[in-house]
């Protein structure tokens, strides 16, 4: 929270510097004596963890770039050269690849934390929006980074994602060609993706500086969502939260190291160890796990938007899917204005908490699952496929019924051979497919933000809240004693 | 409350890659399992040497190992050949050569120049190019094997199952130049069954059954894909131990710093 500076320059050099460029004062006031709510739990360590992730990605990334060759004939081999011949190259590359997944894991938990404790609400809207921008930039960086090893999934993932821009009416094709530097994914695309993949993390870095600045104006929110009212509610950031963040970070690093050293390829796709080949399309093209929910939303829209029962179409299915996918991220930006509740934390919002934990979170995970599967996969089927052949035997209508199309066609052939006129029809059972589940979950996802959130904020009666942060952290017995005083 | 959901979230994320199965039969691990599996897993140099023998005598007539060099065979954490053995193995192979002193790229018969291999050479494909490889294999391309165990889901077990899984088509069907194998994606593979009992004789007395040959060559291919596996796991233990101790120290520090607040 913005507060009086308590920095006291000690040595002469510190004073000299403070009169010229007070960086030490900035650091002291931001990370040493910064008053921080005393009730932050481990969900609040992810901000520090994310900072570590960003620095780790930049450090490993710069080292990789010293050996990587951004050329469509050499990229795959240069990555193998790093893995086999560069000293500790395997460590650097596995850390960077696993690091991307860990980065997204942390950012999702960080965002869910913010949603649960209402950290996006006034006066933290700008802080939240900066976070959303960071998230968007991370997705772009992750996507382009995945293209660089130039494996099968790199190539075909890039093909699918850039073709989304081609779905935009009229200007789509020119935009797609401009982005790719050609008519298809190839060397020009690889080169510009590398250039941008190197650039964007530094843009993210700049955004993180703004993000932390925007955090330090209102100060941290906390699990109660109640504003800190005075020194009894806060502790200085150092050493209280430096040590707590450090502990959280080391636990995170244990999981990170577990993947890097013992299951480095568990989060990747085997097809990316096959060199890119524009003549062979993989059986299933899937993005990395952290983009799957958005991929699911994209593919779940299979209908055109137009006037029903006419041929008038305003938006084609593919473009509608693209709009839905971008809207699913866009809706996060306006979250502060969709939430009508006066209470921040879901600790005191029983109905919203139910919708968040029981409806919204599982829907997000479910969308991830749908994104990984083939859309046509049948989840539930009622009845069987039946194949009919109708013909007249004299005056009488005769119907033959078969289990497979082949058997029926075989029978029809012999009937036709003797000059009978036959009509065929198929009986399709009711099928509930992956794509249908995806559509339902997409609707749930949007409904959560657009309908449930504004509505519940109005109708819900919040649970009683503690008077202050200090009261909320007192043990139960002393809390009642304090209340009795 | 949130903890429980995080666990569910994490579990489903980790399970995701497992959903990408085709209609092929699920690969089976060999009865003796894989020595390189698990956190303590490592390679058995004897098995890797037998595996190299199978590769050399059988697979290398169709498949190359473009990212593996002969010197790798003598590096720690691998088959454990000596550098002299690796040099001798390299010298037994012809590799494409550059132009000679007079600038010729072909010999008097018009064939491309070749020379004896040296340890720094990659293990070459037997074919001059992909088109030649396809022409010799009925249109199918025998893929490079350097990364094969990582390029298939459940790689090692898949390759083992593929090599041991040839059988007559259950419907009695036959196709020209294709062989029935229920582990392959569409069940018909262009690779004739490469192994047969007694095809490779192992000098260490291991019986030359199809299973033993497949087991050895798959171990070898795993090493070819992941040559630094042993080093990686060893370092992993050191890093994890360090982080564990650090986390205990930090937790103690945390309790101490916060003692006056609780
Ligand atoms: C590169 C990625 C990011 C980094 C390095 C980062 C860093 C941080 C740091 C250091 C904090 C303070 C400590 C904490 O509360 O955990 C913070 C707070 C916050 N971040 Fe981020 N962040 C990132 C991405 C995001 C994203 C994507 C969002 C949401 C869209 C977001 C939303 C927030 C909010 C709302 C807070 C205030 C939390 C509170 O006080 O309750 N951040 N961030």
Short mmCIF file of C-alpha atoms in Angstrom, two decimals, chain A:
data_model
loop_
_atom_site.label_atom_id
_atom_site.label_comp_id
_atom_site.label_asym_id
_atom_site.label_seq_id
_atom_site.Cartn_x
_atom_site.Cartn_y
_atom_site.Cartn_z
CA UNK A 1 0.00 0.00 0.00
CA UNK A 2 1.29 3.52 -0.71
CA UNK A 3 2.96 4.62 2.48
CA UNK A 4 5.51 7.03 3.90
CA UNK A 5 9.03 6.07 2.96
CA UNK A 6 10.94 4.59 5.89
CA UNK A 7 14.25 4.22 4.07
CA UNK A 8 17.25 5.38 6.09
CA UNK A 9 20.43 5.50 4.00
CA UNK A 10 23.23 4.05 6.16
CA UNK A 11 26.68 4.29 4.59
CA UNK A 12 27.85 7.46 2.83
CA UNK A 13 27.60 5.85 -0.60
CA UNK A 14 23.95 4.97 0.05
CA UNK A 15 23.17 8.59 0.89
CA UNK A 16 25.11 9.81 -2.15
CA UNK A 17 23.12 7.47 -4.37
CA UNK A 18 19.81 8.28 -2.70
CA UNK A 19 20.20 11.95 -3.60
CA UNK A 20 20.80 11.06 -7.24
CA UNK A 21 18.81 7.91 -8.11
CA UNK A 22 16.84 6.52 -5.15
CA UNK A 23 16.64 2.89 -6.37
CA UNK A 24 17.55 1.52 -2.95
CA UNK A 25 14.70 3.56 -1.49
CA UNK A 26 12.34 2.08 -4.10
CA UNK A 27 13.45 -1.46 -3.29
CA UNK A 28 13.29 -0.84 0.44
CA UNK A 29 9.82 0.64 0.31
CA UNK A 30 8.50 -1.99 -2.12
CA UNK A 31 10.01 -5.22 -0.85
CA UNK A 32 11.42 -4.65 2.65
CA UNK A 33 9.18 -2.37 4.67
CA UNK A 34 6.10 -2.77 2.49
CA UNK A 35 3.08 -3.26 4.80
CA UNK A 36 1.44 -6.55 3.83
CA UNK A 37 -1.71 -8.13 5.27
CA UNK A 38 -0.69 -10.63 7.92
CA UNK A 39 -3.15 -13.31 6.76
CA UNK A 40 -1.85 -14.17 3.27
CA UNK A 41 -1.87 -17.93 2.64
CA UNK A 42 0.19 -20.04 0.24
CA UNK A 43 -2.01 -19.13 -2.74
CA UNK A 44 -0.32 -15.75 -2.41
CA UNK A 45 3.14 -17.18 -3.05
CA UNK A 46 2.40 -17.69 -6.75
CA UNK A 47 3.20 -14.09 -7.67
CA UNK A 48 6.78 -14.62 -6.52
CA UNK A 49 6.80 -18.05 -8.15
CA UNK A 50 5.70 -16.50 -11.44
CA UNK A 51 8.51 -13.98 -11.26
CA UNK A 52 10.93 -16.86 -10.81
CA UNK A 53 9.36 -18.67 -13.78
CA UNK A 54 9.76 -15.65 -16.03
CA UNK A 55 13.39 -15.14 -15.07
CA UNK A 56 14.08 -18.87 -15.47
CA UNK A 57 12.48 -18.94 -18.94
CA UNK A 58 14.51 -15.92 -20.02
CA UNK A 59 17.76 -17.37 -18.67
CA UNK A 60 17.31 -20.83 -20.23
CA UNK A 61 15.86 -19.30 -23.39
CA UNK A 62 18.84 -17.04 -24.03
CA UNK A 63 21.18 -19.99 -23.57
CA UNK A 64 19.16 -22.11 -25.99
CA UNK A 65 19.20 -19.30 -28.55
CA UNK A 66 23.01 -19.44 -28.55
CA UNK A 67 22.84 -22.93 -30.09
CA UNK A 68 19.46 -22.99 -31.84
CA UNK A 69 19.22 -22.45 -35.61
CA UNK A 70 15.98 -20.86 -36.84
CA UNK A 71 15.89 -22.48 -40.26
CA UNK A 72 13.40 -25.03 -41.47
CA UNK A 73 16.09 -27.47 -42.63
CA UNK A 74 18.23 -27.17 -39.49
CA UNK A 75 15.96 -26.32 -36.55
CA UNK A 76 15.09 -29.91 -35.59
CA UNK A 77 18.71 -31.05 -35.85
CA UNK A 78 19.96 -28.04 -33.89
CA UNK A 79 17.64 -28.95 -31.01
CA UNK A 80 18.98 -32.52 -31.10
CA UNK A 81 22.50 -31.07 -31.12
CA UNK A 82 21.61 -29.14 -27.94
CA UNK A 83 20.16 -32.30 -26.38
CA UNK A 84 23.17 -34.48 -27.15
CA UNK A 85 26.35 -32.46 -27.68
CA UNK A 86 26.04 -29.11 -25.88
CA UNK A 87 27.28 -29.35 -22.29
CA UNK A 88 24.18 -29.72 -20.10
CA UNK A 89 22.13 -28.84 -23.17
CA UNK A 90 19.56 -31.48 -22.20
CA UNK A 91 19.18 -29.76 -18.82
CA UNK A 92 18.70 -26.34 -20.38
CA UNK A 93 16.22 -27.53 -22.95
CA UNK A 94 14.17 -29.74 -20.61
CA UNK A 95 14.10 -26.89 -18.07
CA UNK A 96 12.80 -24.51 -20.69
CA UNK A 97 10.15 -26.93 -21.98
CA UNK A 98 8.98 -28.07 -18.54
CA UNK A 99 9.35 -24.46 -17.38
CA UNK A 100 6.69 -23.31 -19.83
CA UNK A 101 4.22 -25.81 -18.38
CA UNK A 102 5.11 -24.86 -14.82
CA UNK A 103 4.72 -21.19 -15.72
CA UNK A 104 1.18 -21.83 -16.96
CA UNK A 105 0.34 -24.04 -14.01
CA UNK A 106 1.39 -21.19 -11.71
CA UNK A 107 -0.45 -18.52 -13.69
CA UNK A 108 -3.69 -20.51 -13.69
CA UNK A 109 -3.51 -21.02 -9.93
CA UNK A 110 -2.61 -17.34 -9.53
CA UNK A 111 -5.66 -16.32 -11.58
CA UNK A 112 -8.05 -18.74 -9.84
CA UNK A 113 -6.75 -17.35 -6.55
CA UNK A 114 -7.55 -13.82 -7.74
CA UNK A 115 -11.05 -14.90 -8.79
CA UNK A 116 -11.71 -16.69 -5.50
CA UNK A 117 -10.66 -13.83 -3.26
CA UNK A 118 -12.12 -11.12 -5.50
CA UNK A 119 -8.73 -9.51 -6.08
CA UNK A 120 -9.92 -8.03 -9.39
CA UNK A 121 -12.46 -5.76 -7.70
CA UNK A 122 -11.96 -2.07 -6.99
CA UNK A 123 -9.40 -0.68 -6.49
CA UNK A 124 -7.43 -3.43 -8.28
CA UNK A 125 -9.06 -3.41 -11.74
CA UNK A 126 -5.96 -2.14 -13.54
CA UNK A 127 -3.81 -4.67 -11.73
CA UNK A 128 -6.14 -7.41 -12.93
CA UNK A 129 -6.22 -6.15 -16.52
CA UNK A 130 -2.43 -5.98 -16.62
CA UNK A 131 -2.47 -9.61 -15.45
CA UNK A 132 -4.81 -10.53 -18.29
CA UNK A 133 -2.49 -8.84 -20.78
CA UNK A 134 0.41 -10.82 -19.33
CA UNK A 135 -1.64 -14.00 -19.72
CA UNK A 136 -2.39 -13.22 -23.38
CA UNK A 137 1.27 -12.46 -24.06
CA UNK A 138 2.24 -15.72 -22.34
CA UNK A 139 -0.11 -17.67 -24.61
CA UNK A 140 1.38 -16.05 -27.69
CA UNK A 141 4.91 -16.70 -26.45
CA UNK A 142 4.16 -20.31 -25.53
CA UNK A 143 2.52 -21.02 -28.87
CA UNK A 144 5.39 -19.56 -30.88
CA UNK A 145 8.00 -21.27 -28.72
CA UNK A 146 6.37 -24.64 -29.39
CA UNK A 147 6.83 -24.07 -33.13
CA UNK A 148 10.59 -23.61 -32.84
CA UNK A 149 11.74 -27.28 -32.48
CA UNK A 150 10.05 -27.84 -35.86
CA UNK A 151 8.58 -31.22 -35.03
CA UNK A 152 5.33 -32.54 -36.47
CA UNK A 153 3.19 -30.96 -33.74
CA UNK A 154 5.08 -27.66 -34.08
CA UNK A 155 4.33 -27.50 -37.76
CA UNK A 156 0.73 -28.66 -37.68
CA UNK A 157 -0.12 -26.71 -34.55
CA UNK A 158 1.16 -23.58 -36.27
CA UNK A 159 -0.84 -24.47 -39.37
CA UNK A 160 -4.09 -24.92 -37.43
CA UNK A 161 -3.70 -21.81 -35.26
CA UNK A 162 -2.68 -19.46 -38.07
CA UNK A 163 -5.53 -20.79 -40.22
CA UNK A 164 -7.86 -19.35 -37.57
CA UNK A 165 -6.99 -15.91 -38.85
CA UNK A 166 -7.91 -17.13 -42.31
CA UNK A 167 -11.45 -17.64 -41.00
CA UNK A 168 -11.97 -13.89 -40.64
CA UNK A 169 -14.20 -12.84 -43.54
CA UNK A 170 -12.60 -10.91 -46.45
CA UNK A 171 -9.41 -9.74 -44.72
CA UNK A 172 -8.65 -13.18 -43.24
CA UNK A 173 -6.57 -14.62 -46.07
CA UNK A 174 -4.34 -11.56 -46.56
CA UNK A 175 -3.78 -11.38 -42.79
CA UNK A 176 -2.84 -15.04 -42.63
CA UNK A 177 -0.39 -14.72 -45.51
CA UNK A 178 1.10 -11.58 -44.03
CA UNK A 179 1.60 -13.36 -40.70
CA UNK A 180 3.18 -16.41 -42.27
CA UNK A 181 5.22 -14.57 -44.87
CA UNK A 182 3.87 -17.04 -47.41
CA UNK A 183 0.93 -19.23 -48.28
CA UNK A 184 1.76 -21.92 -45.74
CA UNK A 185 3.84 -22.42 -42.62
CA UNK A 186 7.49 -22.55 -43.68
CA UNK A 187 10.87 -20.95 -43.18
CA UNK A 188 9.65 -17.32 -43.14
CA UNK A 189 7.08 -18.18 -40.46
CA UNK A 190 9.70 -20.02 -38.41
CA UNK A 191 12.04 -17.03 -38.55
CA UNK A 192 9.49 -14.49 -37.44
CA UNK A 193 8.17 -16.78 -34.71
CA UNK A 194 11.70 -17.07 -33.35
CA UNK A 195 12.18 -13.33 -33.46
CA UNK A 196 8.89 -12.72 -31.63
CA UNK A 197 9.44 -15.58 -29.18
CA UNK A 198 12.65 -13.86 -28.16
CA UNK A 199 11.00 -10.45 -27.94
CA UNK A 200 7.74 -11.13 -26.09
CA UNK A 201 9.19 -12.30 -22.74
CA UNK A 202 10.80 -8.89 -22.38
CA UNK A 203 7.47 -7.25 -23.12
CA UNK A 204 6.01 -9.52 -20.43
CA UNK A 205 8.78 -8.41 -18.13
CA UNK A 206 7.79 -4.79 -18.66
CA UNK A 207 4.16 -5.69 -18.01
CA UNK A 208 5.14 -7.44 -14.78
CA UNK A 209 6.86 -4.26 -13.60
CA UNK A 210 3.62 -2.35 -14.21
CA UNK A 211 1.65 -5.20 -12.61
CA UNK A 212 3.70 -5.03 -9.42
CA UNK A 213 3.51 -1.24 -9.46
CA UNK A 214 -0.28 -1.46 -9.75
CA UNK A 215 -0.21 -3.95 -6.87
CA UNK A 216 1.76 -1.60 -4.65
CA UNK A 217 -0.63 1.30 -4.99
CA UNK A 218 -3.66 -0.33 -3.29
CA UNK A 219 -1.55 -3.04 -1.65
CA UNK A 220 -2.32 -6.74 -1.53
CA UNK A 221 -5.80 -8.06 -1.21
CA UNK A 222 -6.06 -10.97 1.25
CA UNK A 223 -8.17 -14.07 1.87
CA UNK A 224 -10.80 -12.13 3.82
CA UNK A 225 -11.07 -9.45 1.15
CA UNK A 226 -11.22 -6.86 3.90
CA UNK A 227 -9.02 -3.77 3.55
CA UNK A 228 -6.11 -3.46 5.95
CA UNK A 229 -7.04 -0.66 8.34
CA UNK A 230 -3.83 -0.09 10.24
CA UNK A 231 -0.55 -1.52 11.48
CA UNK A 232 -2.35 -4.17 13.55
CA UNK A 233 -3.48 -5.77 10.27
CA UNK A 234 -0.12 -5.85 8.48
CA UNK A 235 3.46 -7.05 8.80
CA UNK A 236 6.47 -5.74 6.89
CA UNK A 237 7.04 -7.70 3.66
CA UNK A 238 10.55 -8.56 4.80
CA UNK A 239 11.21 -10.91 6.53
CA UNK A 240 7.65 -12.20 6.95
CA UNK A 241 6.76 -12.75 3.32
CA UNK A 242 10.23 -13.09 1.86
CA UNK A 243 10.66 -16.24 3.93
CA UNK A 244 7.14 -17.53 3.23
CA UNK A 245 7.49 -16.88 -0.53
CA UNK A 246 10.92 -18.53 -0.51
CA UNK A 247 9.50 -21.63 1.16
CA UNK A 248 6.62 -21.78 -1.32
CA UNK A 249 9.02 -21.31 -4.20
CA UNK A 250 11.27 -24.16 -3.10
CA UNK A 251 8.29 -26.52 -2.88
CA UNK A 252 7.31 -25.43 -6.40
CA UNK A 253 10.89 -26.01 -7.55
CA UNK A 254 10.77 -29.54 -6.14
CA UNK A 255 7.83 -30.35 -8.43
CA UNK A 256 9.55 -28.53 -11.30
CA UNK A 257 12.77 -30.52 -10.77
CA UNK A 258 10.76 -33.74 -10.47
CA UNK A 259 9.50 -33.24 -14.00
CA UNK A 260 12.80 -32.01 -15.46
CA UNK A 261 14.89 -34.86 -14.10
CA UNK A 262 12.48 -37.77 -13.92
CA UNK A 263 9.68 -37.19 -16.46
CA UNK A 264 10.89 -34.49 -18.84
CA UNK A 265 8.66 -35.56 -21.71
CA UNK A 266 5.52 -36.35 -19.72
CA UNK A 267 3.88 -33.03 -20.59
CA UNK A 268 4.98 -33.03 -24.24
CA UNK A 269 3.60 -34.81 -27.29
CA UNK A 270 5.57 -37.72 -28.85
CA UNK A 271 4.87 -36.44 -32.37
CA UNK A 272 7.14 -33.48 -31.74
CA UNK A 273 10.10 -35.87 -31.87
CA UNK A 274 9.21 -36.52 -35.51
CA UNK A 275 10.68 -33.86 -37.84
CA UNK A 276 8.11 -31.53 -39.44
CA UNK A 277 6.68 -32.92 -42.66
CA UNK A 278 4.15 -30.94 -44.66
CA UNK A 279 3.01 -34.08 -46.50
CA UNK A 280 2.03 -36.14 -43.45
CA UNK A 281 -0.75 -34.85 -41.18
CA UNK A 282 -0.70 -36.28 -37.63
CA UNK A 283 -3.76 -38.29 -36.60
CA UNK A 284 -4.65 -35.81 -33.83
CA UNK A 285 -3.37 -32.25 -33.87
CA UNK A 286 -3.41 -30.94 -30.31
CA UNK A 287 -1.79 -27.87 -28.78
CA UNK A 288 0.08 -28.00 -25.49
CA UNK A 289 -2.06 -28.80 -22.45
CA UNK A 290 -2.30 -25.22 -21.26
CA UNK A 291 -4.07 -24.12 -24.43
CA UNK A 292 -6.48 -27.08 -24.57
CA UNK A 293 -9.50 -25.40 -22.90
CA UNK A 294 -9.40 -22.60 -25.47
CA UNK A 295 -8.90 -25.09 -28.29
CA UNK A 296 -11.99 -26.94 -27.04
CA UNK A 297 -14.08 -23.75 -27.14
CA UNK A 298 -12.83 -23.09 -30.67
CA UNK A 299 -13.83 -26.53 -31.92
CA UNK A 300 -17.13 -26.78 -30.07
CA UNK A 301 -18.83 -24.23 -32.30
CA UNK A 302 -19.97 -26.24 -35.31
CA UNK A 303 -23.01 -24.25 -36.37
CA UNK A 304 -23.36 -21.06 -38.44
CA UNK A 305 -24.94 -17.97 -36.96
CA UNK A 306 -27.80 -16.73 -39.11
CA UNK A 307 -31.57 -16.49 -39.34
CA UNK A 308 -33.06 -19.92 -38.54
CA UNK A 309 -34.95 -21.76 -41.31
CA UNK A 310 -33.43 -19.51 -43.97
CA UNK A 311 -30.17 -19.62 -45.89
CA UNK A 312 -29.07 -16.30 -44.44
CA UNK A 313 -25.78 -16.68 -42.60
CA UNK A 314 -24.14 -13.81 -40.78
CA UNK A 315 -21.18 -15.62 -39.29
CA UNK A 316 -19.78 -18.96 -40.43
CA UNK A 317 -19.16 -21.66 -37.81
CA UNK A 318 -15.39 -21.49 -38.04
CA UNK A 319 -15.26 -17.74 -37.52
CA UNK A 320 -17.83 -18.02 -34.74
CA UNK A 321 -15.50 -20.49 -33.04
CA UNK A 322 -12.62 -18.05 -33.36
CA UNK A 323 -14.76 -15.28 -31.88
CA UNK A 324 -15.82 -17.54 -29.00
CA UNK A 325 -12.22 -18.47 -28.29
CA UNK A 326 -11.03 -14.87 -28.13
CA UNK A 327 -14.14 -13.86 -26.20
CA UNK A 328 -13.34 -16.49 -23.57
CA UNK A 329 -10.17 -14.55 -22.80
CA UNK A 330 -11.73 -11.16 -23.46
CA UNK A 331 -14.39 -11.78 -20.83
CA UNK A 332 -11.64 -11.91 -18.20
CA UNK A 333 -10.77 -8.28 -18.94
CA UNK A 334 -14.25 -7.07 -17.96
CA UNK A 335 -14.56 -9.34 -14.93
CA UNK A 336 -14.31 -6.40 -12.46
CA UNK A 337 -17.50 -4.94 -13.97
CA UNK A 338 -19.41 -8.20 -14.23
CA UNK A 339 -19.16 -8.88 -10.51
CA UNK A 340 -21.90 -6.95 -8.74
CA UNK A 341 -21.17 -8.13 -5.21
CA UNK A 342 -19.93 -5.71 -2.58
CA UNK A 343 -18.02 -8.51 -0.86
CA UNK A 344 -14.65 -9.47 -2.33
CA UNK A 345 -13.77 -12.86 -0.93
CA UNK A 346 -15.78 -15.98 -1.73
CA UNK A 347 -15.12 -17.10 1.83
CA UNK A 348 -18.17 -15.07 2.68
CA UNK A 349 -20.10 -15.72 -0.51
CA UNK A 350 -21.61 -19.21 -0.18
CA UNK A 351 -23.53 -19.21 -3.48
CA UNK A 352 -20.75 -17.75 -5.60
CA UNK A 353 -18.28 -20.08 -3.99
CA UNK A 354 -20.45 -23.03 -4.94
CA UNK A 355 -20.61 -21.86 -8.56
CA UNK A 356 -16.87 -21.24 -8.66
CA UNK A 357 -15.68 -24.47 -7.10
CA UNK A 358 -18.37 -26.91 -8.22
CA UNK A 359 -19.35 -25.50 -11.61
CA UNK A 360 -16.67 -23.21 -13.01
CA UNK A 361 -13.42 -24.99 -12.07
CA UNK A 362 -14.63 -28.43 -13.24
CA UNK A 363 -15.91 -26.82 -16.46
CA UNK A 364 -12.41 -25.42 -17.13
CA UNK A 365 -10.79 -28.80 -16.48
CA UNK A 366 -13.50 -30.49 -18.56
CA UNK A 367 -12.83 -28.14 -21.46
CA UNK A 368 -9.16 -29.14 -21.22
CA UNK A 369 -10.19 -32.77 -21.53
CA UNK A 370 -12.48 -32.08 -24.50
CA UNK A 371 -9.65 -30.16 -26.19
CA UNK A 372 -7.39 -33.21 -25.99
CA UNK A 373 -9.95 -35.58 -27.55
CA UNK A 374 -11.34 -36.09 -31.04
CA UNK A 375 -14.55 -34.04 -31.34
CA UNK A 376 -16.50 -36.95 -32.87
CA UNK A 377 -15.70 -39.33 -30.02
CA UNK A 378 -18.96 -40.85 -28.79
CA UNK A 379 -19.53 -40.51 -25.05
CA UNK A 380 -23.03 -41.92 -24.94
CA UNK A 381 -25.17 -43.67 -27.52
CA UNK A 382 -28.79 -44.70 -27.38
CA UNK A 383 -29.89 -47.27 -29.93
CA UNK A 384 -27.87 -48.78 -32.77
CA UNK A 385 -27.14 -47.87 -36.35
CA UNK A 386 -29.65 -49.63 -38.61
CA UNK A 387 -29.64 -49.79 -42.39
CA UNK A 388 -32.86 -50.26 -44.33
CA UNK A 389 -33.70 -51.16 -47.88
CA UNK A 390 -37.30 -50.60 -49.08
CA UNK A 391 -38.77 -52.08 -52.25
CA UNK A 392 -42.09 -53.23 -53.64
CA UNK A 393 -42.72 -56.91 -54.01
CA UNK A 394 -45.65 -56.60 -56.36
CA UNK A 395 -47.97 -54.24 -54.50
CA UNK A 396 -46.51 -54.91 -51.06
CA UNK A 397 -43.87 -52.66 -49.48
CA UNK A 398 -41.06 -54.79 -48.10
CA UNK A 399 -38.38 -53.53 -45.74
CA UNK A 400 -35.09 -55.27 -45.10
CA UNK A 401 -33.11 -54.34 -41.98
CA UNK A 402 -29.35 -54.73 -41.53
CA UNK A 403 -26.72 -53.95 -38.88
CA UNK A 404 -24.03 -52.77 -41.28
CA UNK A 405 -24.09 -50.70 -44.44
CA UNK A 406 -22.00 -53.33 -46.26
CA UNK A 407 -24.54 -56.12 -45.70
CA UNK A 408 -27.38 -53.88 -46.82
CA UNK A 409 -25.53 -52.66 -49.91
CA UNK A 410 -24.69 -56.24 -50.78
CA UNK A 411 -28.36 -57.18 -50.65
CA UNK A 412 -29.36 -54.08 -52.62
CA UNK A 413 -26.87 -54.99 -55.31
CA UNK A 414 -28.45 -58.36 -55.91
CA UNK A 415 -31.94 -56.82 -55.88
CA UNK A 416 -30.95 -54.16 -58.39
CA UNK A 417 -29.30 -56.83 -60.51
CA UNK A 418 -32.70 -58.47 -61.06
CA UNK A 419 -34.29 -55.14 -61.95
CA UNK A 420 -35.98 -54.21 -58.62
CA UNK A 421 -36.22 -50.56 -57.69
CA UNK A 422 -34.83 -50.15 -54.17
CA UNK A 423 -34.72 -47.17 -51.85
CA UNK A 424 -32.27 -47.10 -48.98
CA UNK A 425 -32.38 -45.19 -45.72
CA UNK A 426 -30.28 -45.21 -42.54
CA UNK A 427 -31.44 -45.16 -38.92
CA UNK A 428 -29.01 -43.13 -36.80
CA UNK A 429 -29.06 -43.57 -33.03
CA UNK A 430 -28.88 -40.66 -30.64
CA UNK A 431 -25.21 -39.89 -29.98
CA UNK A 432 -23.67 -37.60 -27.38
CA UNK A 433 -20.21 -36.70 -28.66
CA UNK A 434 -17.19 -34.91 -27.26
CA UNK A 435 -18.09 -31.84 -29.29
CA UNK A 436 -21.50 -31.69 -27.58
CA UNK A 437 -19.90 -31.83 -24.16
CA UNK A 438 -17.56 -29.09 -25.35
CA UNK A 439 -20.49 -26.91 -26.36
CA UNK A 440 -22.22 -27.42 -23.00
CA UNK A 441 -19.06 -26.58 -21.09
CA UNK A 442 -18.48 -23.53 -23.31
CA UNK A 443 -21.96 -22.32 -22.45
CA UNK A 444 -21.28 -22.97 -18.75
CA UNK A 445 -18.01 -21.05 -19.01
CA UNK A 446 -19.62 -17.97 -20.51
CA UNK A 447 -22.75 -18.22 -18.37
CA UNK A 448 -20.61 -18.19 -15.26
CA UNK A 449 -19.23 -14.78 -16.17
CA UNK A 450 -22.12 -13.17 -17.98
CA UNK A 451 -25.18 -14.48 -16.10
CA UNK A 452 -24.25 -16.09 -12.80
CA UNK A 453 -21.70 -13.54 -11.66
CA UNK A 454 -23.85 -10.39 -12.02
CA UNK A 455 -26.98 -12.15 -10.77
CA UNK A 456 -25.58 -13.89 -7.72
CA UNK A 457 -23.90 -10.64 -6.64
CA UNK A 458 -27.35 -9.12 -6.33
CA UNK A 459 -29.38 -11.93 -4.79
CA UNK A 460 -26.80 -13.50 -2.47
CA UNK A 461 -26.69 -12.69 1.25
CA UNK A 462 -23.04 -12.74 2.31
CA UNK A 463 -22.02 -14.56 5.48
CA UNK A 464 -20.98 -12.43 8.47
CA UNK A 465 -17.45 -11.14 8.12
CA UNK A 466 -14.80 -10.45 10.74
CA UNK A 467 -14.41 -6.80 11.60
CA UNK A 468 -10.77 -6.72 10.58
CA UNK A 469 -7.88 -8.78 9.27
CA UNK A 470 -6.38 -8.83 12.76
CA UNK A 471 -9.56 -10.35 14.18
CA UNK A 472 -9.73 -12.97 11.42
CA UNK A 473 -6.32 -14.38 12.27
CA UNK A 474 -6.84 -14.63 16.03
CA UNK A 475 -7.41 -18.15 17.36
CA UNK A 476 -11.10 -18.80 17.97
CA UNK A 477 -10.96 -18.55 21.79
CA UNK A 478 -9.06 -15.28 21.89
CA UNK A 479 -11.26 -13.94 19.11
CA UNK A 480 -14.34 -14.30 21.28
CA UNK A 481 -12.38 -12.88 24.21
CA UNK A 482 -11.43 -9.91 22.06
CA UNK A 483 -15.07 -9.50 21.05
CA UNK A 484 -16.16 -9.62 24.70
CA UNK A 485 -13.77 -6.82 25.65
#
